[in-house]
mmCIF file of C-alpha atoms and ligand atoms in Angstrom:
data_model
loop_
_atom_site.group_PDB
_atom_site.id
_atom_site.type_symbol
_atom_site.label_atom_id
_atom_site.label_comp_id
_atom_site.label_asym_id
_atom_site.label_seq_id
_atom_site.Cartn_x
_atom_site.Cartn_y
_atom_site.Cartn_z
ATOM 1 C CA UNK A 153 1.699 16.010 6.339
ATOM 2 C CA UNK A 154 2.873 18.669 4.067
ATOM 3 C CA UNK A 155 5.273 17.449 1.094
ATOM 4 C CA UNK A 156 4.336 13.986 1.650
ATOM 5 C CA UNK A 157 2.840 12.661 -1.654
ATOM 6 C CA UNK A 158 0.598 10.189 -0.751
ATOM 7 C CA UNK A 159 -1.077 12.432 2.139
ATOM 8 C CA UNK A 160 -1.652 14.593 -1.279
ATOM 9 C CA UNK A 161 -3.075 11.550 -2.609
ATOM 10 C CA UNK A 162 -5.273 10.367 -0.056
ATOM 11 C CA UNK A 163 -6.991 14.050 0.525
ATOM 12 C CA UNK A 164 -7.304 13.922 -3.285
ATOM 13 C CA UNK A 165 -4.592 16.893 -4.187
ATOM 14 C CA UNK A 166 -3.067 14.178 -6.512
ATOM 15 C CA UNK A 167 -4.554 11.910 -8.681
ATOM 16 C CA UNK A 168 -5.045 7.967 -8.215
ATOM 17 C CA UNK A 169 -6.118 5.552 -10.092
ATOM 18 C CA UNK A 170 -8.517 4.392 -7.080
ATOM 19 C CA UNK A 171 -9.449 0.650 -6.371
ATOM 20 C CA UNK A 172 -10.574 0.929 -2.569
ATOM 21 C CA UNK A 173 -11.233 3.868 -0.298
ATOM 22 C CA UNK A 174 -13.164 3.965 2.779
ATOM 23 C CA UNK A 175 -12.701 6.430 5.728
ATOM 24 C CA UNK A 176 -9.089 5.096 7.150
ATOM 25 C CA UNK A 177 -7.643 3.859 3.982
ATOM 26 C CA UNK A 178 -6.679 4.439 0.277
ATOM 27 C CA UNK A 179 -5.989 1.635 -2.450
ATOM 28 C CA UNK A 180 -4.947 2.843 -5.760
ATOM 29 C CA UNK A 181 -2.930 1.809 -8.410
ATOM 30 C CA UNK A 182 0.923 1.930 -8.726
ATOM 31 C CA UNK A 183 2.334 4.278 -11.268
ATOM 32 C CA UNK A 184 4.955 1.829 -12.409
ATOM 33 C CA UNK A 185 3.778 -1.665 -11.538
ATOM 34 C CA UNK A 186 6.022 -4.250 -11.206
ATOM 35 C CA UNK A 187 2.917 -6.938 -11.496
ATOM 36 C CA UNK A 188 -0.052 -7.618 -13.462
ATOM 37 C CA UNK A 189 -1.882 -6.328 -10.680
ATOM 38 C CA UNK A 190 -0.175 -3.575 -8.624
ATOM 39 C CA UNK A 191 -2.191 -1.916 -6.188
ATOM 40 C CA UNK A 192 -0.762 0.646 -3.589
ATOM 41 C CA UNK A 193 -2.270 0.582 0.215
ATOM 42 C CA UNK A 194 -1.981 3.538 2.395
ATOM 43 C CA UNK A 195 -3.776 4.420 5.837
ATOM 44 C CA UNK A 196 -5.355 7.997 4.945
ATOM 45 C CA UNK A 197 -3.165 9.335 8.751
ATOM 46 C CA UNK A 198 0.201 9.796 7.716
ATOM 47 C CA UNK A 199 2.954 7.365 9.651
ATOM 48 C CA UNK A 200 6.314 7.323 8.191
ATOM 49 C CA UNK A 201 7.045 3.614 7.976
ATOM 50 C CA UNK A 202 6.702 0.660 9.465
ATOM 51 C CA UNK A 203 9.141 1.798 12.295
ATOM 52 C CA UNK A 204 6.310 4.065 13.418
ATOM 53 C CA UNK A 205 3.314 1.446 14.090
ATOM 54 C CA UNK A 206 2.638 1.033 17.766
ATOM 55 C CA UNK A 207 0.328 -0.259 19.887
ATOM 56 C CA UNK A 208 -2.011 2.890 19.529
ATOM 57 C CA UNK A 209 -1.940 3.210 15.660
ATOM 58 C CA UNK A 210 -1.509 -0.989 14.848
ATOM 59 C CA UNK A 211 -5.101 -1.613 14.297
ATOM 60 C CA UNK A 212 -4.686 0.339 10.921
ATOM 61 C CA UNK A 213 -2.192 -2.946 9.844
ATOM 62 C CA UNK A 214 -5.032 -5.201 10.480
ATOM 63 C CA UNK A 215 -7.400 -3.269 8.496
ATOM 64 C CA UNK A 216 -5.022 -2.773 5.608
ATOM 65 C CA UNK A 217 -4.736 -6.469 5.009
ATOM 66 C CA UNK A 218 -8.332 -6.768 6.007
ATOM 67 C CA UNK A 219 -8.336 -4.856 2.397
ATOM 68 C CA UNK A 220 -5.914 -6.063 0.987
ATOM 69 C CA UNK A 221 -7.605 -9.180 0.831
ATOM 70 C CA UNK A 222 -11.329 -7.696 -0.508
ATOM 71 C CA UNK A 223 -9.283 -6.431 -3.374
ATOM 72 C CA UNK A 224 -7.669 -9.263 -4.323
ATOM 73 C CA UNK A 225 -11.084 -10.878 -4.222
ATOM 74 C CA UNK A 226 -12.320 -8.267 -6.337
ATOM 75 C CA UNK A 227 -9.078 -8.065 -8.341
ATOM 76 C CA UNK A 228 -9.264 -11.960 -9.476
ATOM 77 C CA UNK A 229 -6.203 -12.767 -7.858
ATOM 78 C CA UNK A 230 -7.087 -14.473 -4.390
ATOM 79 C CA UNK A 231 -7.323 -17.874 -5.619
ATOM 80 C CA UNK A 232 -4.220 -18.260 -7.545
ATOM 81 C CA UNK A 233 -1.822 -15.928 -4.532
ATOM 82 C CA UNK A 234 -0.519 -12.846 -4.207
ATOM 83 C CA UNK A 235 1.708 -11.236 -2.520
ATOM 84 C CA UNK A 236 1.685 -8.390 -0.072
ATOM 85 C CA UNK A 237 4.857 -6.509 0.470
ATOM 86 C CA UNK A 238 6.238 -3.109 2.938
ATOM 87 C CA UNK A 239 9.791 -1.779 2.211
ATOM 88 C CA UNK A 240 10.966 -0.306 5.095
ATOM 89 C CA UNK A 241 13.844 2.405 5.515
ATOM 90 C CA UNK A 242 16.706 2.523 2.892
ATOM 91 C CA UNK A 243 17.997 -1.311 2.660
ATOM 92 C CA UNK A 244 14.275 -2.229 2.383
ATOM 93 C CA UNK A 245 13.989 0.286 -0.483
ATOM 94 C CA UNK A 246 11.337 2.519 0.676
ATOM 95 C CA UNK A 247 10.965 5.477 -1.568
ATOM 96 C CA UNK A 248 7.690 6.868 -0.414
ATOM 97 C CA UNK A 249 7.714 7.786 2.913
ATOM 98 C CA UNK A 250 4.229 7.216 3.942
ATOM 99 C CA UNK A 251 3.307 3.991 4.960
ATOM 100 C CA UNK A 252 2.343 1.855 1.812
ATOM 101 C CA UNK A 253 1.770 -1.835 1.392
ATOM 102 C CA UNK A 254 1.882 -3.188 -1.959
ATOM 103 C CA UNK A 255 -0.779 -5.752 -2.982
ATOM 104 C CA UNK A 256 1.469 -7.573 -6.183
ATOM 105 C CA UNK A 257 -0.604 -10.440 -8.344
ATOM 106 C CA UNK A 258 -1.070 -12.049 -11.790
ATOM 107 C CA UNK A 259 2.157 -13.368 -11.779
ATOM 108 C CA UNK A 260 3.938 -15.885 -10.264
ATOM 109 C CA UNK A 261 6.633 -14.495 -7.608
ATOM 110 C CA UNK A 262 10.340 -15.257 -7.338
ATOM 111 C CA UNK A 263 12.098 -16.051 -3.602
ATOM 112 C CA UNK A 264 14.272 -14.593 -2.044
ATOM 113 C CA UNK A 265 13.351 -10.999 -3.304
ATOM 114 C CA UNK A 266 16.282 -8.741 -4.773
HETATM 115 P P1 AMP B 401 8.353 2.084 -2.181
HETATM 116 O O1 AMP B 401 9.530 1.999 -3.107
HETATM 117 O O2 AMP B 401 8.051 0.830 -1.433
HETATM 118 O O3 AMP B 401 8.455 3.283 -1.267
HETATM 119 O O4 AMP B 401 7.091 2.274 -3.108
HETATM 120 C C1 AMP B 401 6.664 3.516 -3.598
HETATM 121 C C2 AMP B 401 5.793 3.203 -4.771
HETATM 122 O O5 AMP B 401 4.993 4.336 -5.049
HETATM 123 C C3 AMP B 401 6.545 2.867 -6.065
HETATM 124 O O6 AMP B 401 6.157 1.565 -6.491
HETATM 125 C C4 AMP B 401 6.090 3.961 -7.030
HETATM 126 O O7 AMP B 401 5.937 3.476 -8.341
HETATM 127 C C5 AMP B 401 4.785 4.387 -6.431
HETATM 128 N N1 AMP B 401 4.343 5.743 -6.721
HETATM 129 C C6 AMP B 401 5.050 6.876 -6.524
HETATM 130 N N2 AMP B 401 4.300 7.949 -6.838
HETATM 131 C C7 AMP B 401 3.089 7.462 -7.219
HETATM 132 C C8 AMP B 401 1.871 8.074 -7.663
HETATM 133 N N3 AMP B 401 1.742 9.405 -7.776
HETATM 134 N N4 AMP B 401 0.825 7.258 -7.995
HETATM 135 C C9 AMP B 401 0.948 5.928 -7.899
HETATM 136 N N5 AMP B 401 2.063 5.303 -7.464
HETATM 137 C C10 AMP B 401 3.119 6.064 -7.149
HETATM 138 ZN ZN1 ZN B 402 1.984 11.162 4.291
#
Protein backbone atom coordinates (compact mmCIF):
# COMPACT_ATOMS: atom_id res chain seq x y z
CA UNK A 1 0.00 0.00 0.00
CA UNK A 2 1.42 3.29 -0.90
CA UNK A 3 2.58 5.56 2.20
CA UNK A 4 2.44 2.71 4.45
CA UNK A 5 5.96 2.29 5.98
CA UNK A 6 6.27 -1.08 6.70
CA UNK A 7 4.85 -2.23 3.12
CA UNK A 8 8.14 0.01 2.22
CA UNK A 9 9.87 -2.15 4.54
CA UNK A 10 8.84 -5.46 3.66
CA UNK A 11 9.46 -4.85 -0.35
CA UNK A 12 12.83 -3.55 0.90
CA UNK A 13 12.29 0.43 -0.03
CA UNK A 14 13.29 0.97 3.69
CA UNK A 15 15.80 -0.46 5.62
CA UNK A 16 15.47 -3.22 8.50
CA UNK A 17 17.51 -4.55 10.64
CA UNK A 18 16.20 -8.18 9.50
CA UNK A 19 15.91 -11.24 11.93
CA UNK A 20 13.32 -13.48 9.90
CA UNK A 21 11.91 -13.25 6.41
CA UNK A 22 10.36 -15.87 4.42
CA UNK A 23 7.75 -15.39 1.60
CA UNK A 24 4.55 -14.16 3.86
CA UNK A 25 6.38 -12.50 6.60
CA UNK A 26 9.02 -9.93 7.81
CA UNK A 27 10.80 -9.87 11.35
CA UNK A 28 13.09 -7.06 11.94
CA UNK A 29 14.19 -5.09 14.61
CA UNK A 30 12.40 -2.14 16.35
CA UNK A 31 13.91 1.25 15.91
CA UNK A 32 13.34 2.22 19.50
CA UNK A 33 13.06 -0.95 21.56
CA UNK A 34 11.45 -0.94 24.60
CA UNK A 35 13.22 -4.54 25.51
CA UNK A 36 16.43 -6.21 25.39
CA UNK A 37 15.13 -7.96 22.56
CA UNK A 38 12.63 -6.06 20.37
CA UNK A 39 11.74 -7.59 17.26
CA UNK A 40 8.91 -6.22 14.92
CA UNK A 41 6.51 -8.93 13.01
CA UNK A 42 4.67 -7.98 9.96
CA UNK A 43 2.77 -10.20 7.26
CA UNK A 44 4.55 -8.95 3.90
CA UNK A 45 0.24 -8.23 2.50
CA UNK A 46 -0.67 -5.14 3.99
CA UNK A 47 -3.90 -5.35 6.59
CA UNK A 48 -4.47 -2.37 8.64
CA UNK A 49 -4.87 -3.84 12.10
CA UNK A 50 -6.09 -6.37 13.88
CA UNK A 51 -9.72 -5.18 13.09
CA UNK A 52 -9.04 -6.40 9.56
CA UNK A 53 -8.13 -10.29 10.14
CA UNK A 54 -10.89 -12.54 8.94
CA UNK A 55 -11.50 -15.81 8.25
CA UNK A 56 -9.79 -15.55 4.71
CA UNK A 57 -6.55 -13.70 5.78
CA UNK A 58 -6.31 -15.41 9.72
CA UNK A 59 -3.95 -18.09 8.79
CA UNK A 60 -1.23 -15.28 8.51
CA UNK A 61 -1.82 -14.90 12.71
CA UNK A 62 -0.95 -18.45 13.07
CA UNK A 63 2.09 -18.22 11.07
CA UNK A 64 3.27 -15.04 12.72
CA UNK A 65 3.44 -16.66 16.10
CA UNK A 66 4.51 -19.81 14.38
CA UNK A 67 7.65 -17.22 14.02
CA UNK A 68 7.48 -15.58 16.59
CA UNK A 69 8.36 -18.47 18.45
CA UNK A 70 11.56 -19.73 15.99
CA UNK A 71 12.94 -16.36 16.84
CA UNK A 72 12.73 -16.40 20.22
CA UNK A 73 14.40 -19.79 19.98
CA UNK A 74 16.97 -18.31 17.98
CA UNK A 75 16.93 -15.05 19.95
CA UNK A 76 17.79 -16.89 23.47
CA UNK A 77 14.75 -15.84 24.97
CA UNK A 78 12.21 -18.89 24.81
CA UNK A 79 13.20 -20.45 27.93
CA UNK A 80 13.14 -17.65 30.30
CA UNK A 81 9.44 -15.89 28.44
CA UNK A 82 8.62 -13.37 26.38
CA UNK A 83 6.09 -11.58 25.49
CA UNK A 84 4.18 -11.03 22.30
CA UNK A 85 2.12 -7.94 22.00
CA UNK A 86 -0.53 -6.08 18.99
CA UNK A 87 -1.76 -2.49 19.74
CA UNK A 88 -4.74 -2.04 18.08
CA UNK A 89 -6.50 1.36 17.01
CA UNK A 90 -5.82 4.56 19.09
CA UNK A 91 -6.51 3.43 22.91
CA UNK A 92 -4.33 0.38 22.08
CA UNK A 93 -1.63 2.79 20.84
CA UNK A 94 -1.07 1.67 17.41
CA UNK A 95 1.16 4.00 15.55
CA UNK A 96 2.02 1.97 12.54
CA UNK A 97 -0.75 1.10 10.67
CA UNK A 98 0.22 -2.13 9.21
CA UNK A 99 -0.31 -5.03 11.12
CA UNK A 100 2.76 -5.59 13.50
CA UNK A 101 3.23 -7.90 16.43
CA UNK A 102 5.93 -7.17 18.73
CA UNK A 103 8.08 -10.08 19.99
CA UNK A 104 9.49 -8.16 23.59
CA UNK A 105 12.27 -10.34 25.75
CA UNK A 106 15.35 -10.13 28.03
CA UNK A 107 13.54 -8.58 30.57
CA UNK A 108 11.18 -9.36 32.95
CA UNK A 109 7.57 -7.77 32.12
CA UNK A 110 5.32 -5.67 34.34
CA UNK A 111 1.19 -6.43 34.53
CA UNK A 112 -1.22 -4.72 33.78
CA UNK A 113 0.52 -2.82 30.82
CA UNK A 114 0.30 1.15 30.78
P1 LIG B 1 2.91 0.49 17.38
O1 LIG B 1 3.06 1.67 18.30
O2 LIG B 1 2.38 -0.74 18.03
O3 LIG B 1 2.15 0.86 16.13
O4 LIG B 1 4.38 0.09 16.97
C1 LIG B 1 5.08 0.69 15.91
C2 LIG B 1 6.52 0.39 16.17
O5 LIG B 1 7.24 0.57 14.97
C3 LIG B 1 7.19 1.28 17.23
O6 LIG B 1 7.69 0.45 18.27
C4 LIG B 1 8.30 1.97 16.44
O7 LIG B 1 9.47 2.14 17.22
C5 LIG B 1 8.52 1.03 15.30
N1 LIG B 1 9.07 1.60 14.08
C6 LIG B 1 8.58 2.66 13.39
N2 LIG B 1 9.30 2.86 12.28
C7 LIG B 1 10.25 1.88 12.26
C8 LIG B 1 11.31 1.54 11.35
N3 LIG B 1 11.54 2.24 10.23
N4 LIG B 1 12.11 0.48 11.66
C9 LIG B 1 11.89 -0.22 12.79
N5 LIG B 1 10.90 0.04 13.66
C10 LIG B 1 10.10 1.09 13.40
ZN1 LIG C 1 1.33 -1.66 4.82
Amino acid sequence: MADCIFCKIANGEIPSNKAYEDDKVLAFYDLDPQAPTHVLIIPKEHIASANDINEENASIVAHIFTVAAKIAKDLGIAEDGYRIVNNCGDNGGQTVKHLHFHLLGGRSMAWPPG
